[in-house]
């Protein structure tokens, strides 16, 4: 890929397009099918021949086909059984079915044996409110009943992706902000926030489709022919170690009690080897004391999140059951990060 931050997609090759007879078998007529041309540059830049490319939302197998065309192994999850059949047939017609693993269901339900590690995750995510007309399935995100539920479902899937992606691998999600009636939902930006709680953001690219769409325009304001490719990496965050150590000292001096755990505690004892990516502290679950600590951090310019969601103070611990920890991040004007992960007994 050239060094542009955008990719102009002006036509789809008939060679790679989802064949009309397969499209006709889909309850949505394949209208959510992406382009192989959209995926190829990302496969080439973010993986090597022989690597495994994984798509958690395999759809019609567009990512899988792009991966196989470039000599990568392909693996994909798809919750819709009909579409699994379409992928099989599409890849077979290209004589590329070998080297592809298809898994029926949602990847967050799969263990390591069912979903072996992969080198790149490349996906077009399901949109909220798309009017799914296919078979119902419990984990079908096209059928989400609310936007919050949809974001939770995406978070669960990408949480699983994080576990399967090799260290250093890229996770690339293609997504648009969406208009539902009079309302614009910032799906791309909300997903970026979720991915930011799991991976390290590398960049975003804009994909532009100047072609005429077959669909009638539902929006008179713009033709909305662009989407984002959100590029994240599974890698350790680099934090400002001295500033983090100084913060811990200040917190202690101010009477906040906690136990320092894990890699930051080890690094303080012996500051060589891999630097820690955060400081893990354990506090007792007294809501008032926890609230005072979080409030203090917020006053010092820290952003407080729980699994990527902003945290409201005063704290109602019940709303955070099973979330295990809060994260406090402060980024200064030079880009230096101090990160505290605060866990408590539940
Ligand atoms: C945007 S489409 C992907 C299209 C695909 N990129 C292509 O061009 O061939 C999203 C797909 O995600 C599937 N899906 C929705 N929820 C899912 C889940 N929890 N796990 C796996 N697949 C899911 C939908 O059935 C749909 O086929």
Short mmCIF file of C-alpha atoms and ligand atoms in Angstrom, two decimals:
data_model
loop_
_atom_site.label_atom_id
_atom_site.label_comp_id
_atom_site.label_asym_id
_atom_site.label_seq_id
_atom_site.Cartn_x
_atom_site.Cartn_y
_atom_site.Cartn_z
CA UNK A 1 0.00 0.00 0.00
CA UNK A 2 1.23 3.50 -0.76
CA UNK A 3 1.71 5.83 2.15
CA UNK A 4 -1.69 7.47 1.67
CA UNK A 5 -4.01 7.49 4.65
CA UNK A 6 -6.89 6.84 2.25
CA UNK A 7 -7.73 4.17 -0.29
CA UNK A 8 -9.91 5.00 -3.29
CA UNK A 9 -11.94 2.00 -4.44
CA UNK A 10 -13.46 2.81 -7.78
CA UNK A 11 -14.38 -0.53 -9.19
CA UNK A 12 -14.80 -4.09 -8.17
CA UNK A 13 -13.17 -6.73 -10.33
CA UNK A 14 -15.82 -9.11 -11.79
CA UNK A 15 -13.23 -11.85 -11.24
CA UNK A 16 -13.44 -11.54 -7.47
CA UNK A 17 -16.96 -10.21 -7.03
CA UNK A 18 -19.43 -12.44 -5.15
CA UNK A 19 -21.08 -14.33 -8.03
CA UNK A 20 -24.69 -13.35 -8.76
CA UNK A 21 -26.11 -16.83 -8.15
CA UNK A 22 -24.52 -16.93 -4.67
CA UNK A 23 -25.67 -13.39 -3.96
CA UNK A 24 -29.23 -14.41 -4.90
CA UNK A 25 -29.18 -17.19 -2.30
CA UNK A 26 -28.54 -14.73 0.53
CA UNK A 27 -31.59 -13.33 2.39
CA UNK A 28 -30.04 -9.82 2.19
CA UNK A 29 -28.96 -10.26 -1.42
CA UNK A 30 -25.32 -9.91 -0.35
CA UNK A 31 -25.74 -6.18 0.16
CA UNK A 32 -23.31 -6.20 3.08
CA UNK A 33 -20.61 -7.96 1.05
CA UNK A 34 -17.27 -6.11 0.90
CA UNK A 35 -14.75 -6.02 -1.91
CA UNK A 36 -11.68 -8.19 -2.28
CA UNK A 37 -9.88 -5.04 -3.53
CA UNK A 38 -10.62 -3.41 -0.19
CA UNK A 39 -8.91 -6.20 1.73
CA UNK A 40 -5.92 -7.03 -0.51
CA UNK A 41 -3.70 -4.03 0.38
CA UNK A 42 -4.21 -4.72 4.09
CA UNK A 43 -3.43 -8.42 3.71
CA UNK A 44 -0.23 -7.53 1.82
CA UNK A 45 0.95 -4.86 4.24
CA UNK A 46 0.03 -6.46 7.55
CA UNK A 47 0.85 -10.15 7.00
CA UNK A 48 3.44 -12.36 5.33
CA UNK A 49 2.93 -15.33 2.99
CA UNK A 50 2.15 -18.39 5.10
CA UNK A 51 0.64 -16.31 7.94
CA UNK A 52 -2.93 -16.91 9.10
CA UNK A 53 -5.48 -14.16 8.52
CA UNK A 54 -8.58 -14.33 10.71
CA UNK A 55 -11.97 -12.68 10.13
CA UNK A 56 -14.35 -12.93 13.13
CA UNK A 57 -17.26 -11.75 10.90
CA UNK A 58 -16.52 -13.76 7.77
CA UNK A 59 -19.79 -12.96 5.93
CA UNK A 60 -19.27 -14.07 2.32
CA UNK A 61 -15.58 -14.83 2.78
CA UNK A 62 -14.22 -11.67 1.13
CA UNK A 63 -11.33 -11.33 3.60
CA UNK A 64 -10.68 -15.06 3.42
CA UNK A 65 -10.55 -14.97 -0.36
CA UNK A 66 -8.16 -11.98 -0.32
CA UNK A 67 -5.94 -13.84 2.16
CA UNK A 68 -5.85 -17.04 0.08
CA UNK A 69 -5.16 -15.08 -3.14
CA UNK A 70 -2.07 -13.67 -1.41
CA UNK A 71 -0.80 -17.06 -0.22
CA UNK A 72 -1.95 -16.69 3.39
CA UNK A 73 -3.90 -19.26 5.38
CA UNK A 74 -7.40 -18.07 6.15
CA UNK A 75 -9.67 -18.64 9.09
CA UNK A 76 -13.08 -17.16 9.78
CA UNK A 77 -16.10 -17.29 12.06
CA UNK A 78 -19.60 -16.67 10.77
CA UNK A 79 -22.77 -17.01 12.78
CA UNK A 80 -25.08 -17.47 9.81
CA UNK A 81 -25.11 -21.07 8.55
CA UNK A 82 -26.32 -20.08 5.06
CA UNK A 83 -23.33 -17.77 4.65
CA UNK A 84 -20.91 -20.48 5.76
CA UNK A 85 -22.20 -22.50 2.79
CA UNK A 86 -21.76 -19.51 0.45
CA UNK A 87 -18.15 -18.99 1.59
CA UNK A 88 -17.35 -22.66 0.96
CA UNK A 89 -18.73 -22.50 -2.53
CA UNK A 90 -17.14 -19.14 -3.35
CA UNK A 91 -13.66 -20.30 -2.30
CA UNK A 92 -14.09 -23.64 -4.08
CA UNK A 93 -14.86 -21.79 -7.33
CA UNK A 94 -11.48 -20.06 -6.97
CA UNK A 95 -9.89 -23.38 -6.11
CA UNK A 96 -8.79 -21.84 -2.82
CA UNK A 97 -10.85 -23.77 -0.29
CA UNK A 98 -7.76 -25.60 0.93
CA UNK A 99 -5.91 -23.62 3.57
CA UNK A 100 -9.18 -22.14 4.86
CA UNK A 101 -10.77 -22.94 8.22
CA UNK A 102 -14.43 -22.02 8.61
CA UNK A 103 -16.03 -21.93 12.04
CA UNK A 104 -19.75 -21.67 12.50
CA UNK A 105 -20.64 -19.37 15.42
CA UNK A 106 -19.24 -16.45 17.30
CA UNK A 107 -15.54 -16.54 18.13
CA UNK A 108 -16.08 -15.44 21.74
CA UNK A 109 -17.55 -18.90 22.41
CA UNK A 110 -14.44 -20.71 21.12
CA UNK A 111 -11.45 -21.97 23.09
CA UNK A 112 -7.86 -22.17 21.81
CA UNK A 113 -8.31 -25.68 20.45
CA UNK A 114 -11.18 -24.57 18.23
CA UNK A 115 -9.59 -21.26 17.23
CA UNK A 116 -5.79 -21.55 16.96
CA UNK A 117 -3.65 -18.37 17.09
CA UNK A 118 -3.50 -16.07 14.04
CA UNK A 119 -1.23 -13.32 12.72
CA UNK A 120 -3.70 -10.73 11.47
CA UNK A 121 -7.36 -9.98 12.19
CA UNK A 122 -9.05 -8.23 9.27
CA UNK A 123 -12.80 -7.67 9.38
CA UNK A 124 -15.73 -5.64 8.22
CA UNK A 125 -17.88 -5.36 11.32
CA UNK A 126 -21.67 -5.95 11.39
CA UNK A 127 -23.60 -2.68 11.52
CA UNK A 128 -26.30 -1.93 14.02
CA UNK A 129 -29.83 -1.50 12.68
CA UNK A 130 -29.21 -3.04 9.28
CA UNK A 131 -32.60 -4.79 9.23
CA UNK A 132 -31.38 -8.39 9.28
CA UNK A 133 -33.77 -10.64 7.41
CA UNK A 134 -31.81 -13.88 7.72
CA UNK A 135 -32.13 -16.72 10.22
CA UNK A 136 -32.23 -15.67 13.88
CA UNK A 137 -29.22 -16.69 15.99
CA UNK A 138 -28.46 -15.78 19.60
CA UNK A 139 -25.12 -14.15 18.81
CA UNK A 140 -26.17 -12.54 15.51
CA UNK A 141 -25.06 -8.94 16.04
CA UNK A 142 -27.19 -7.76 13.11
CA UNK A 143 -30.11 -8.59 15.38
CA UNK A 144 -28.92 -6.55 18.41
CA UNK A 145 -31.90 -5.01 20.18
CA UNK A 146 -30.08 -1.88 21.29
CA UNK A 147 -26.95 0.03 20.38
CA UNK A 148 -25.42 -0.66 23.81
CA UNK A 149 -26.02 -4.39 23.31
CA UNK A 150 -24.39 -4.17 19.89
CA UNK A 151 -21.28 -2.50 21.30
CA UNK A 152 -21.10 -5.12 24.07
CA UNK A 153 -21.25 -7.87 21.46
CA UNK A 154 -18.46 -6.25 19.45
CA UNK A 155 -16.40 -5.87 22.60
CA UNK A 156 -16.79 -9.59 23.43
CA UNK A 157 -15.72 -10.61 19.95
CA UNK A 158 -12.64 -8.36 19.89
CA UNK A 159 -11.74 -9.43 23.41
CA UNK A 160 -11.51 -12.98 22.04
CA UNK A 161 -9.60 -11.70 19.00
CA UNK A 162 -7.04 -10.19 21.35
CA UNK A 163 -6.47 -13.57 23.00
CA UNK A 164 -5.91 -15.32 19.65
CA UNK A 165 -3.82 -12.67 17.91
CA UNK A 166 -0.06 -13.15 18.12
CA UNK A 167 1.93 -10.49 19.93
CA UNK A 168 2.73 -7.69 17.46
CA UNK A 169 -0.09 -8.66 15.07
CA UNK A 170 -2.52 -6.09 13.67
CA UNK A 171 -6.25 -5.99 14.30
CA UNK A 172 -7.96 -4.03 11.52
CA UNK A 173 -11.69 -3.28 11.67
CA UNK A 174 -13.56 -1.64 8.82
CA UNK A 175 -16.54 0.35 9.99
CA UNK A 176 -18.71 3.41 9.31
CA UNK A 177 -20.56 5.81 11.49
CA UNK A 178 -24.20 5.12 10.71
CA UNK A 179 -27.33 7.11 10.21
CA UNK A 180 -30.52 5.60 11.65
CA UNK A 181 -33.47 7.80 10.86
CA UNK A 182 -32.56 11.27 12.09
CA UNK A 183 -29.86 10.00 14.36
CA UNK A 184 -26.18 9.51 13.64
CA UNK A 185 -24.52 6.77 15.67
CA UNK A 186 -20.73 7.08 15.94
CA UNK A 187 -20.20 3.34 15.53
CA UNK A 188 -16.71 3.81 14.06
CA UNK A 189 -15.64 6.05 16.90
CA UNK A 190 -17.26 3.91 19.60
CA UNK A 191 -15.56 0.84 18.17
CA UNK A 192 -12.23 2.70 18.12
CA UNK A 193 -12.68 3.37 21.83
CA UNK A 194 -13.39 -0.31 22.51
CA UNK A 195 -10.41 -1.42 20.44
CA UNK A 196 -8.29 1.15 22.27
CA UNK A 197 -9.04 -0.65 25.53
CA UNK A 198 -7.73 -3.92 24.05
CA UNK A 199 -4.98 -2.93 21.62
CA UNK A 200 -2.70 -0.02 20.83
CA UNK A 201 -3.99 2.29 18.10
CA UNK A 202 -1.69 2.63 15.11
CA UNK A 203 -3.75 4.74 12.72
CA UNK A 204 -6.98 5.03 10.82
CA UNK A 205 -7.39 5.00 7.05
CA UNK A 206 -10.32 6.21 5.04
CA UNK A 207 -11.77 3.98 2.35
CA UNK A 208 -13.60 5.90 -0.35
CA UNK A 209 -16.10 4.35 -2.75
CA UNK A 210 -16.90 6.90 -5.44
CA UNK A 211 -19.02 4.43 -7.48
CA UNK A 212 -22.78 4.76 -7.71
CA UNK A 213 -24.50 2.49 -5.25
CA UNK A 214 -27.33 0.15 -6.30
CA UNK A 215 -29.20 1.25 -3.19
CA UNK A 216 -31.43 4.31 -3.23
CA UNK A 217 -29.95 7.13 -1.16
CA UNK A 218 -31.64 7.42 2.22
CA UNK A 219 -29.73 10.50 3.20
CA UNK A 220 -30.05 13.76 1.29
CA UNK A 221 -27.16 15.42 3.13
CA UNK A 222 -24.20 13.47 1.73
CA UNK A 223 -23.82 10.26 -0.19
CA UNK A 224 -21.70 8.78 2.65
CA UNK A 225 -19.43 6.69 0.47
CA UNK A 226 -16.58 6.29 2.90
CA UNK A 227 -15.68 4.14 5.84
CA UNK A 228 -12.75 3.77 8.19
CA UNK A 229 -10.16 1.06 8.50
CA UNK A 230 -9.16 1.23 12.17
CA UNK A 231 -5.65 -0.18 12.53
CA UNK A 232 -4.66 -1.42 15.98
CA UNK A 233 -1.79 -3.61 17.21
CA UNK A 234 -1.50 -6.14 19.94
CA UNK A 235 1.59 -4.76 21.64
CA UNK A 236 2.74 -3.55 24.99
CA UNK A 237 2.03 0.06 25.77
CA UNK A 238 5.05 2.20 26.47
CA UNK A 239 4.44 4.09 29.68
CA UNK A 240 6.38 6.83 31.43
CA UNK A 241 7.96 4.68 34.13
CA UNK A 242 9.39 7.49 36.22
CA UNK A 243 6.13 9.44 36.23
CA UNK A 244 4.22 6.26 37.15
CA UNK A 245 6.56 5.54 40.07
CA UNK A 246 6.21 9.16 41.23
CA UNK A 247 2.42 8.91 41.08
CA UNK A 248 2.42 5.78 43.25
CA UNK A 249 4.57 7.52 45.83
CA UNK A 250 2.29 10.55 45.87
CA UNK A 251 -0.80 8.38 46.29
CA UNK A 252 0.80 6.60 49.26
CA UNK A 253 1.90 9.87 50.79
CA UNK A 254 -1.68 11.11 50.55
CA UNK A 255 -2.97 8.10 52.48
CA UNK A 256 -4.42 6.00 49.66
CA UNK A 257 -3.79 2.37 50.54
CA UNK A 258 -3.09 -0.24 47.87
CA UNK A 259 -0.89 -3.20 47.03
CA UNK A 260 1.34 -2.89 44.01
CA UNK A 261 1.29 -6.11 41.99
CA UNK A 262 2.85 -7.74 38.97
CA UNK A 263 5.32 -6.38 36.47
CA UNK A 264 5.58 -2.83 37.82
CA UNK A 265 6.38 -4.14 41.32
CA UNK A 266 9.05 -6.40 39.80
CA UNK A 267 10.46 -3.57 37.70
CA UNK A 268 10.82 -1.38 40.80
CA UNK A 269 12.86 -4.15 42.44
CA UNK A 270 15.01 -4.81 39.37
CA UNK A 271 14.62 -2.21 36.63
CA UNK A 272 15.97 -4.28 33.74
CA UNK A 273 14.31 -6.53 31.18
CA UNK A 274 10.98 -5.79 29.53
CA UNK A 275 9.51 -2.61 30.98
CA UNK A 276 5.99 -2.90 32.41
CA UNK A 277 3.05 -1.64 30.34
CA UNK A 278 1.06 -0.42 33.35
CA UNK A 279 1.08 -0.39 37.14
CA UNK A 280 -1.39 -2.86 38.67
CA UNK A 281 -2.67 -1.96 42.09
CA UNK A 282 -5.16 -3.81 44.26
CA UNK A 283 -7.36 -1.79 46.59
CA UNK A 284 -9.93 -2.93 49.09
CA UNK A 285 -13.50 -2.79 47.82
CA UNK A 286 -14.74 -0.05 50.13
CA UNK A 287 -16.75 2.16 47.74
CA UNK A 288 -15.92 5.39 49.57
CA UNK A 289 -12.18 4.83 49.57
CA UNK A 290 -12.23 3.63 45.98
CA UNK A 291 -14.29 6.64 45.00
CA UNK A 292 -11.85 8.99 46.74
CA UNK A 293 -8.93 7.41 44.88
CA UNK A 294 -10.67 7.62 41.51
CA UNK A 295 -11.82 11.17 42.20
CA UNK A 296 -8.26 12.16 43.07
CA UNK A 297 -6.97 10.63 39.84
CA UNK A 298 -9.64 12.37 37.83
CA UNK A 299 -8.69 15.69 39.45
CA UNK A 300 -5.11 15.02 38.35
CA UNK A 301 -6.21 14.72 34.72
CA UNK A 302 -6.64 10.94 34.47
CA UNK A 303 -9.32 9.45 32.22
CA UNK A 304 -11.16 6.68 34.08
CA UNK A 305 -12.54 3.73 32.17
CA UNK A 306 -13.86 0.26 32.77
CA UNK A 307 -13.39 -2.00 29.73
CA UNK A 308 -13.20 1.09 27.56
CA UNK A 309 -16.37 2.69 28.97
CA UNK A 310 -16.08 5.99 30.83
CA UNK A 311 -16.58 5.62 34.59
CA UNK A 312 -19.11 7.78 36.43
CA UNK A 313 -18.31 9.08 39.89
CA UNK A 314 -19.82 8.59 42.48
CA UNK A 315 -19.19 5.00 41.98
CA UNK A 316 -21.87 2.33 42.15
CA UNK A 317 -19.76 -0.78 42.39
CA UNK A 318 -22.73 -2.97 41.55
CA UNK A 319 -22.72 -1.57 38.02
CA UNK A 320 -19.17 -2.85 37.57
CA UNK A 321 -19.63 -6.43 38.81
CA UNK A 322 -17.46 -8.92 36.88
CA UNK A 323 -15.39 -6.21 35.27
CA UNK A 324 -12.40 -6.82 37.57
CA UNK A 325 -10.64 -3.48 37.22
CA UNK A 326 -10.73 0.22 36.48
CA UNK A 327 -8.16 1.86 34.29
CA UNK A 328 -6.75 5.33 34.88
CA UNK A 329 -4.79 6.86 31.97
CA UNK A 330 -3.16 10.23 31.76
CA UNK A 331 -1.46 11.33 28.55
CA UNK A 332 0.55 14.53 28.70
CA UNK A 333 1.08 17.05 25.93
CA UNK A 334 4.17 15.15 24.74
CA UNK A 335 2.22 11.91 24.37
CA UNK A 336 3.74 10.28 27.49
CA UNK A 337 1.34 7.88 29.21
CA UNK A 338 0.86 7.01 32.88
CA UNK A 339 -1.42 4.00 33.30
CA UNK A 340 -2.79 2.51 36.50
CA UNK A 341 -4.97 -0.60 36.51
CA UNK A 342 -6.94 -0.69 39.73
CA UNK A 343 -8.48 -3.97 40.78
CA UNK A 344 -10.49 -4.79 43.89
CA UNK A 345 -11.91 -7.92 45.52
CA UNK A 346 -15.46 -8.57 44.31
C1 LIG B 1 -20.38 -6.86 7.28
S1 LIG B 1 -20.74 -8.57 7.22
C2 LIG B 1 -19.17 -9.21 6.75
C3 LIG B 1 -19.02 -9.29 5.28
C4 LIG B 1 -17.65 -9.80 4.88
N1 LIG B 1 -16.64 -8.83 5.22
C5 LIG B 1 -17.60 -10.04 3.39
O1 LIG B 1 -17.46 -9.06 2.67
O2 LIG B 1 -17.69 -11.19 2.95
C6 LIG B 1 -20.85 -9.02 8.90
C7 LIG B 1 -21.10 -10.50 9.13
O3 LIG B 1 -20.99 -10.75 10.53
C8 LIG B 1 -21.87 -11.83 10.83
N2 LIG B 1 -22.04 -11.84 12.29
C9 LIG B 1 -22.84 -11.08 13.06
N3 LIG B 1 -22.65 -11.36 14.37
C10 LIG B 1 -21.68 -12.30 14.42
C11 LIG B 1 -21.01 -12.97 15.48
N4 LIG B 1 -21.30 -12.73 16.77
N5 LIG B 1 -20.03 -13.86 15.18
C12 LIG B 1 -19.73 -14.14 13.87
N6 LIG B 1 -20.35 -13.55 12.83
C13 LIG B 1 -21.29 -12.63 13.09
C14 LIG B 1 -23.11 -11.51 10.03
O4 LIG B 1 -23.90 -12.67 9.84
C15 LIG B 1 -22.48 -10.97 8.73
O5 LIG B 1 -22.35 -12.01 7.80
#
